[in-house]
């Protein structure tokens, strides 16, 4: 058996390395030795018995210490399980909060977009004249339109009159030309006037 195997076996047997295995072996040897020794000297026997009781109390102390340590480990394990459950619950709560915050963020984004559009529309609307001013301008334009229509009607009447007068004038010229042509053909004169 190599040294490494011996050390490994000792660690497996001894556990945490507190020397419990050695103490128990020493106690067992002392007990067997005490049992096999004759009772010639009671003070030496009492001394051996006291040593064994001392070793036994050390082993009991180590055992109770290990038992308390195991209990503490179990309590810590339960505490860790509780913490793990609490953390998992907190994670789920945080996920729900994140989802709620995402929804609120989306809604806030939409509200902000609507506000920007509103501000742009409000700016455009503010640049336009108000209703009263527009109505006044419209009324003035309608008045001007009526005046222009009246002027147009008067000009059309004038135009119609001038056209009729021109037509009469042209007719008169043609008649005159016809008379002159007749006169000329009657006189046999070679002078003629072209009015048209």
PDB file of C-alpha atoms in Angstrom, residues 35-180:
ATOM      1  CA  UNK A  35      -9.902  -4.609  31.554  1.00  0.00           C
ATOM      2  CA  UNK A  36      -6.949  -7.017  31.206  1.00  0.00           C
ATOM      3  CA  UNK A  37      -4.822  -5.474  33.980  1.00  0.00           C
ATOM      4  CA  UNK A  38      -5.225  -6.932  37.459  1.00  0.00           C
ATOM      5  CA  UNK A  39      -6.391  -4.588  40.181  1.00  0.00           C
ATOM      6  CA  UNK A  40      -3.141  -4.448  42.154  1.00  0.00           C
ATOM      7  CA  UNK A  41      -2.864  -0.727  42.315  1.00  0.00           C
ATOM      8  CA  UNK A  42      -6.265   0.974  42.693  1.00  0.00           C
ATOM      9  CA  UNK A  43      -4.886   4.526  42.244  1.00  0.00           C
ATOM     10  CA  UNK A  44      -3.332   3.607  38.887  1.00  0.00           C
ATOM     11  CA  UNK A  45      -6.581   1.903  37.881  1.00  0.00           C
ATOM     12  CA  UNK A  46      -8.531   5.009  38.916  1.00  0.00           C
ATOM     13  CA  UNK A  47      -6.113   7.177  36.925  1.00  0.00           C
ATOM     14  CA  UNK A  48      -6.602   4.976  33.833  1.00  0.00           C
ATOM     15  CA  UNK A  49     -10.343   5.096  34.359  1.00  0.00           C
ATOM     16  CA  UNK A  50     -10.254   8.905  34.629  1.00  0.00           C
ATOM     17  CA  UNK A  51      -8.214   9.124  31.421  1.00  0.00           C
ATOM     18  CA  UNK A  52     -10.720   6.903  29.631  1.00  0.00           C
ATOM     19  CA  UNK A  53     -13.634   8.983  30.951  1.00  0.00           C
ATOM     20  CA  UNK A  54     -11.811  12.109  29.792  1.00  0.00           C
ATOM     21  CA  UNK A  55     -11.294  10.582  26.334  1.00  0.00           C
ATOM     22  CA  UNK A  56     -14.927   9.442  26.288  1.00  0.00           C
ATOM     23  CA  UNK A  57     -16.139  12.932  27.184  1.00  0.00           C
ATOM     24  CA  UNK A  58     -13.956  14.346  24.361  1.00  0.00           C
ATOM     25  CA  UNK A  59     -15.529  11.854  21.937  1.00  0.00           C
ATOM     26  CA  UNK A  60     -19.018  12.741  23.214  1.00  0.00           C
ATOM     27  CA  UNK A  61     -18.174  16.428  22.880  1.00  0.00           C
ATOM     28  CA  UNK A  62     -16.989  15.885  19.305  1.00  0.00           C
ATOM     29  CA  UNK A  63     -20.124  13.798  18.564  1.00  0.00           C
ATOM     30  CA  UNK A  64     -22.474  16.455  19.969  1.00  0.00           C
ATOM     31  CA  UNK A  65     -20.500  19.122  18.120  1.00  0.00           C
ATOM     32  CA  UNK A  66     -20.871  17.165  14.849  1.00  0.00           C
ATOM     33  CA  UNK A  67     -24.576  16.590  15.559  1.00  0.00           C
ATOM     34  CA  UNK A  68     -25.085  20.330  16.179  1.00  0.00           C
ATOM     35  CA  UNK A  69     -23.055  21.085  13.063  1.00  0.00           C
ATOM     36  CA  UNK A  70     -25.243  18.668  11.039  1.00  0.00           C
ATOM     37  CA  UNK A  71     -28.365  20.308  12.497  1.00  0.00           C
ATOM     38  CA  UNK A  72     -26.965  23.713  11.613  1.00  0.00           C
ATOM     39  CA  UNK A  73     -26.211  22.479   8.086  1.00  0.00           C
ATOM     40  CA  UNK A  74     -29.764  21.163   7.760  1.00  0.00           C
ATOM     41  CA  UNK A  75     -31.138  24.485   9.033  1.00  0.00           C
ATOM     42  CA  UNK A  76     -28.904  26.375   6.591  1.00  0.00           C
ATOM     43  CA  UNK A  77     -30.006  24.069   3.794  1.00  0.00           C
ATOM     44  CA  UNK A  78     -33.641  24.777   4.656  1.00  0.00           C
ATOM     45  CA  UNK A  79     -32.798  28.480   4.865  1.00  0.00           C
ATOM     46  CA  UNK A  80     -31.193  28.283   1.424  1.00  0.00           C
ATOM     47  CA  UNK A  81     -34.280  26.492   0.075  1.00  0.00           C
ATOM     48  CA  UNK A  82     -36.493  29.232   1.543  1.00  0.00           C
ATOM     49  CA  UNK A  83     -34.207  31.886   0.064  1.00  0.00           C
ATOM     50  CA  UNK A  84     -34.276  30.090  -3.284  1.00  0.00           C
ATOM     51  CA  UNK A  85     -38.090  30.006  -3.186  1.00  0.00           C
ATOM     52  CA  UNK A  86     -38.177  33.683  -2.190  1.00  0.00           C
ATOM     53  CA  UNK A  87     -35.724  34.589  -4.964  1.00  0.00           C
ATOM     54  CA  UNK A  88     -37.782  32.623  -7.516  1.00  0.00           C
ATOM     55  CA  UNK A  89     -40.899  34.449  -6.319  1.00  0.00           C
ATOM     56  CA  UNK A  90     -39.072  37.790  -6.532  1.00  0.00           C
ATOM     57  CA  UNK A  91     -37.879  36.911 -10.056  1.00  0.00           C
ATOM     58  CA  UNK A  92     -41.458  36.147 -11.143  1.00  0.00           C
ATOM     59  CA  UNK A  93     -42.617  39.400  -9.544  1.00  0.00           C
ATOM     60  CA  UNK A  94     -39.815  41.283 -11.300  1.00  0.00           C
ATOM     61  CA  UNK A  95     -40.802  39.678 -14.634  1.00  0.00           C
ATOM     62  CA  UNK A  96     -44.399  40.796 -14.104  1.00  0.00           C
ATOM     63  CA  UNK A  97     -43.167  44.289 -13.193  1.00  0.00           C
ATOM     64  CA  UNK A  98     -41.040  44.330 -16.350  1.00  0.00           C
ATOM     65  CA  UNK A  99     -44.038  43.324 -18.486  1.00  0.00           C
ATOM     66  CA  UNK A 100     -46.178  45.997 -16.812  1.00  0.00           C
ATOM     67  CA  UNK A 101     -43.434  48.574 -17.301  1.00  0.00           C
ATOM     68  CA  UNK A 102     -43.083  47.559 -20.959  1.00  0.00           C
ATOM     69  CA  UNK A 103     -46.824  48.069 -21.470  1.00  0.00           C
ATOM     70  CA  UNK A 104     -46.659  51.443 -19.689  1.00  0.00           C
ATOM     71  CA  UNK A 105     -43.649  52.413 -21.801  1.00  0.00           C
ATOM     72  CA  UNK A 106     -45.492  51.486 -24.992  1.00  0.00           C
ATOM     73  CA  UNK A 107     -48.507  53.517 -23.879  1.00  0.00           C
ATOM     74  CA  UNK A 108     -46.274  56.465 -22.927  1.00  0.00           C
ATOM     75  CA  UNK A 109     -44.592  56.232 -26.336  1.00  0.00           C
ATOM     76  CA  UNK A 110     -47.981  56.384 -28.071  1.00  0.00           C
ATOM     77  CA  UNK A 111     -49.047  59.336 -25.902  1.00  0.00           C
ATOM     78  CA  UNK A 112     -45.802  61.141 -26.689  1.00  0.00           C
ATOM     79  CA  UNK A 113     -46.249  60.498 -30.416  1.00  0.00           C
ATOM     80  CA  UNK A 114     -49.806  61.835 -30.216  1.00  0.00           C
ATOM     81  CA  UNK A 115     -48.600  64.921 -28.340  1.00  0.00           C
ATOM     82  CA  UNK A 116     -45.968  65.623 -30.991  1.00  0.00           C
ATOM     83  CA  UNK A 117     -48.595  65.271 -33.736  1.00  0.00           C
ATOM     84  CA  UNK A 118     -50.949  67.494 -31.740  1.00  0.00           C
ATOM     85  CA  UNK A 119     -48.261  70.157 -31.351  1.00  0.00           C
ATOM     86  CA  UNK A 120     -47.529  70.083 -35.096  1.00  0.00           C
ATOM     87  CA  UNK A 121     -51.241  70.378 -35.920  1.00  0.00           C
ATOM     88  CA  UNK A 122     -51.694  73.112 -33.320  1.00  0.00           C
ATOM     89  CA  UNK A 123     -48.793  75.042 -34.856  1.00  0.00           C
ATOM     90  CA  UNK A 124     -50.306  74.710 -38.349  1.00  0.00           C
ATOM     91  CA  UNK A 125     -53.733  75.754 -37.040  1.00  0.00           C
ATOM     92  CA  UNK A 126     -52.252  78.742 -35.215  1.00  0.00           C
ATOM     93  CA  UNK A 127     -50.580  79.876 -38.418  1.00  0.00           C
ATOM     94  CA  UNK A 128     -53.995  80.013 -40.157  1.00  0.00           C
ATOM     95  CA  UNK A 129     -56.284  83.039 -39.600  1.00  0.00           C
ATOM     96  CA  UNK A 130     -59.175  82.655 -37.213  1.00  0.00           C
ATOM     97  CA  UNK A 131     -62.803  82.116 -38.307  1.00  0.00           C
ATOM     98  CA  UNK A 132     -63.949  85.709 -37.761  1.00  0.00           C
ATOM     99  CA  UNK A 133     -61.132  87.113 -39.859  1.00  0.00           C
ATOM    100  CA  UNK A 134     -61.718  84.478 -42.562  1.00  0.00           C
ATOM    101  CA  UNK A 135     -65.444  85.292 -42.628  1.00  0.00           C
ATOM    102  CA  UNK A 136     -64.647  89.005 -42.996  1.00  0.00           C
ATOM    103  CA  UNK A 137     -62.231  88.300 -45.861  1.00  0.00           C
ATOM    104  CA  UNK A 138     -64.794  85.987 -47.488  1.00  0.00           C
ATOM    105  CA  UNK A 139     -67.505  88.628 -47.144  1.00  0.00           C
ATOM    106  CA  UNK A 140     -65.237  91.246 -48.699  1.00  0.00           C
ATOM    107  CA  UNK A 141     -64.333  88.891 -51.580  1.00  0.00           C
ATOM    108  CA  UNK A 142     -68.019  88.115 -52.158  1.00  0.00           C
ATOM    109  CA  UNK A 143     -68.760  91.840 -52.226  1.00  0.00           C
ATOM    110  CA  UNK A 144     -65.984  92.393 -54.754  1.00  0.00           C
ATOM    111  CA  UNK A 145     -67.310  89.452 -56.793  1.00  0.00           C
ATOM    112  CA  UNK A 146     -70.808  90.976 -56.867  1.00  0.00           C
ATOM    113  CA  UNK A 147     -69.327  94.333 -57.912  1.00  0.00           C
ATOM    114  CA  UNK A 148     -67.322  92.599 -60.640  1.00  0.00           C
ATOM    115  CA  UNK A 149     -70.419  90.703 -61.817  1.00  0.00           C
ATOM    116  CA  UNK A 150     -72.338  93.969 -61.973  1.00  0.00           C
ATOM    117  CA  UNK A 151     -69.477  95.600 -63.893  1.00  0.00           C
ATOM    118  CA  UNK A 152     -69.383  92.565 -66.205  1.00  0.00           C
ATOM    119  CA  UNK A 153     -73.127  92.820 -66.826  1.00  0.00           C
ATOM    120  CA  UNK A 154     -72.782  96.547 -67.590  1.00  0.00           C
ATOM    121  CA  UNK A 155     -69.841  95.897 -69.899  1.00  0.00           C
ATOM    122  CA  UNK A 156     -71.737  93.110 -71.643  1.00  0.00           C
ATOM    123  CA  UNK A 157     -74.681  95.469 -72.163  1.00  0.00           C
ATOM    124  CA  UNK A 158     -72.279  98.093 -73.495  1.00  0.00           C
ATOM    125  CA  UNK A 159     -70.598  95.507 -75.685  1.00  0.00           C
ATOM    126  CA  UNK A 160     -73.928  94.294 -76.992  1.00  0.00           C
ATOM    127  CA  UNK A 161     -74.947  97.879 -77.742  1.00  0.00           C
ATOM    128  CA  UNK A 162     -71.617  98.605 -79.488  1.00  0.00           C
ATOM    129  CA  UNK A 163     -71.904  95.398 -81.482  1.00  0.00           C
ATOM    130  CA  UNK A 164     -75.395  96.285 -82.574  1.00  0.00           C
ATOM    131  CA  UNK A 165     -74.220  99.798 -83.454  1.00  0.00           C
ATOM    132  CA  UNK A 166     -71.268  98.359 -85.368  1.00  0.00           C
ATOM    133  CA  UNK A 167     -73.613  95.970 -87.155  1.00  0.00           C
ATOM    134  CA  UNK A 168     -75.872  98.879 -88.087  1.00  0.00           C
ATOM    135  CA  UNK A 169     -72.829 100.849 -89.260  1.00  0.00           C
ATOM    136  CA  UNK A 170     -71.558  97.955 -91.387  1.00  0.00           C
ATOM    137  CA  UNK A 171     -75.056  97.472 -92.812  1.00  0.00           C
ATOM    138  CA  UNK A 172     -75.231 101.161 -93.581  1.00  0.00           C
ATOM    139  CA  UNK A 173     -71.846 101.029 -95.276  1.00  0.00           C
ATOM    140  CA  UNK A 174     -72.957  98.092 -97.402  1.00  0.00           C
ATOM    141  CA  UNK A 175     -76.131  99.857 -98.345  1.00  0.00           C
ATOM    142  CA  UNK A 176     -74.184 102.973 -99.162  1.00  0.00           C
ATOM    143  CA  UNK A 177     -71.768 100.924-101.209  1.00  0.00           C
ATOM    144  CA  UNK A 178     -74.682  99.342-102.985  1.00  0.00           C
ATOM    145  CA  UNK A 179     -76.140 102.776-103.727  1.00  0.00           C
ATOM    146  CA  UNK A 180     -72.807 104.017-104.933  1.00  0.00           C
TER     147      UNK A 180
END
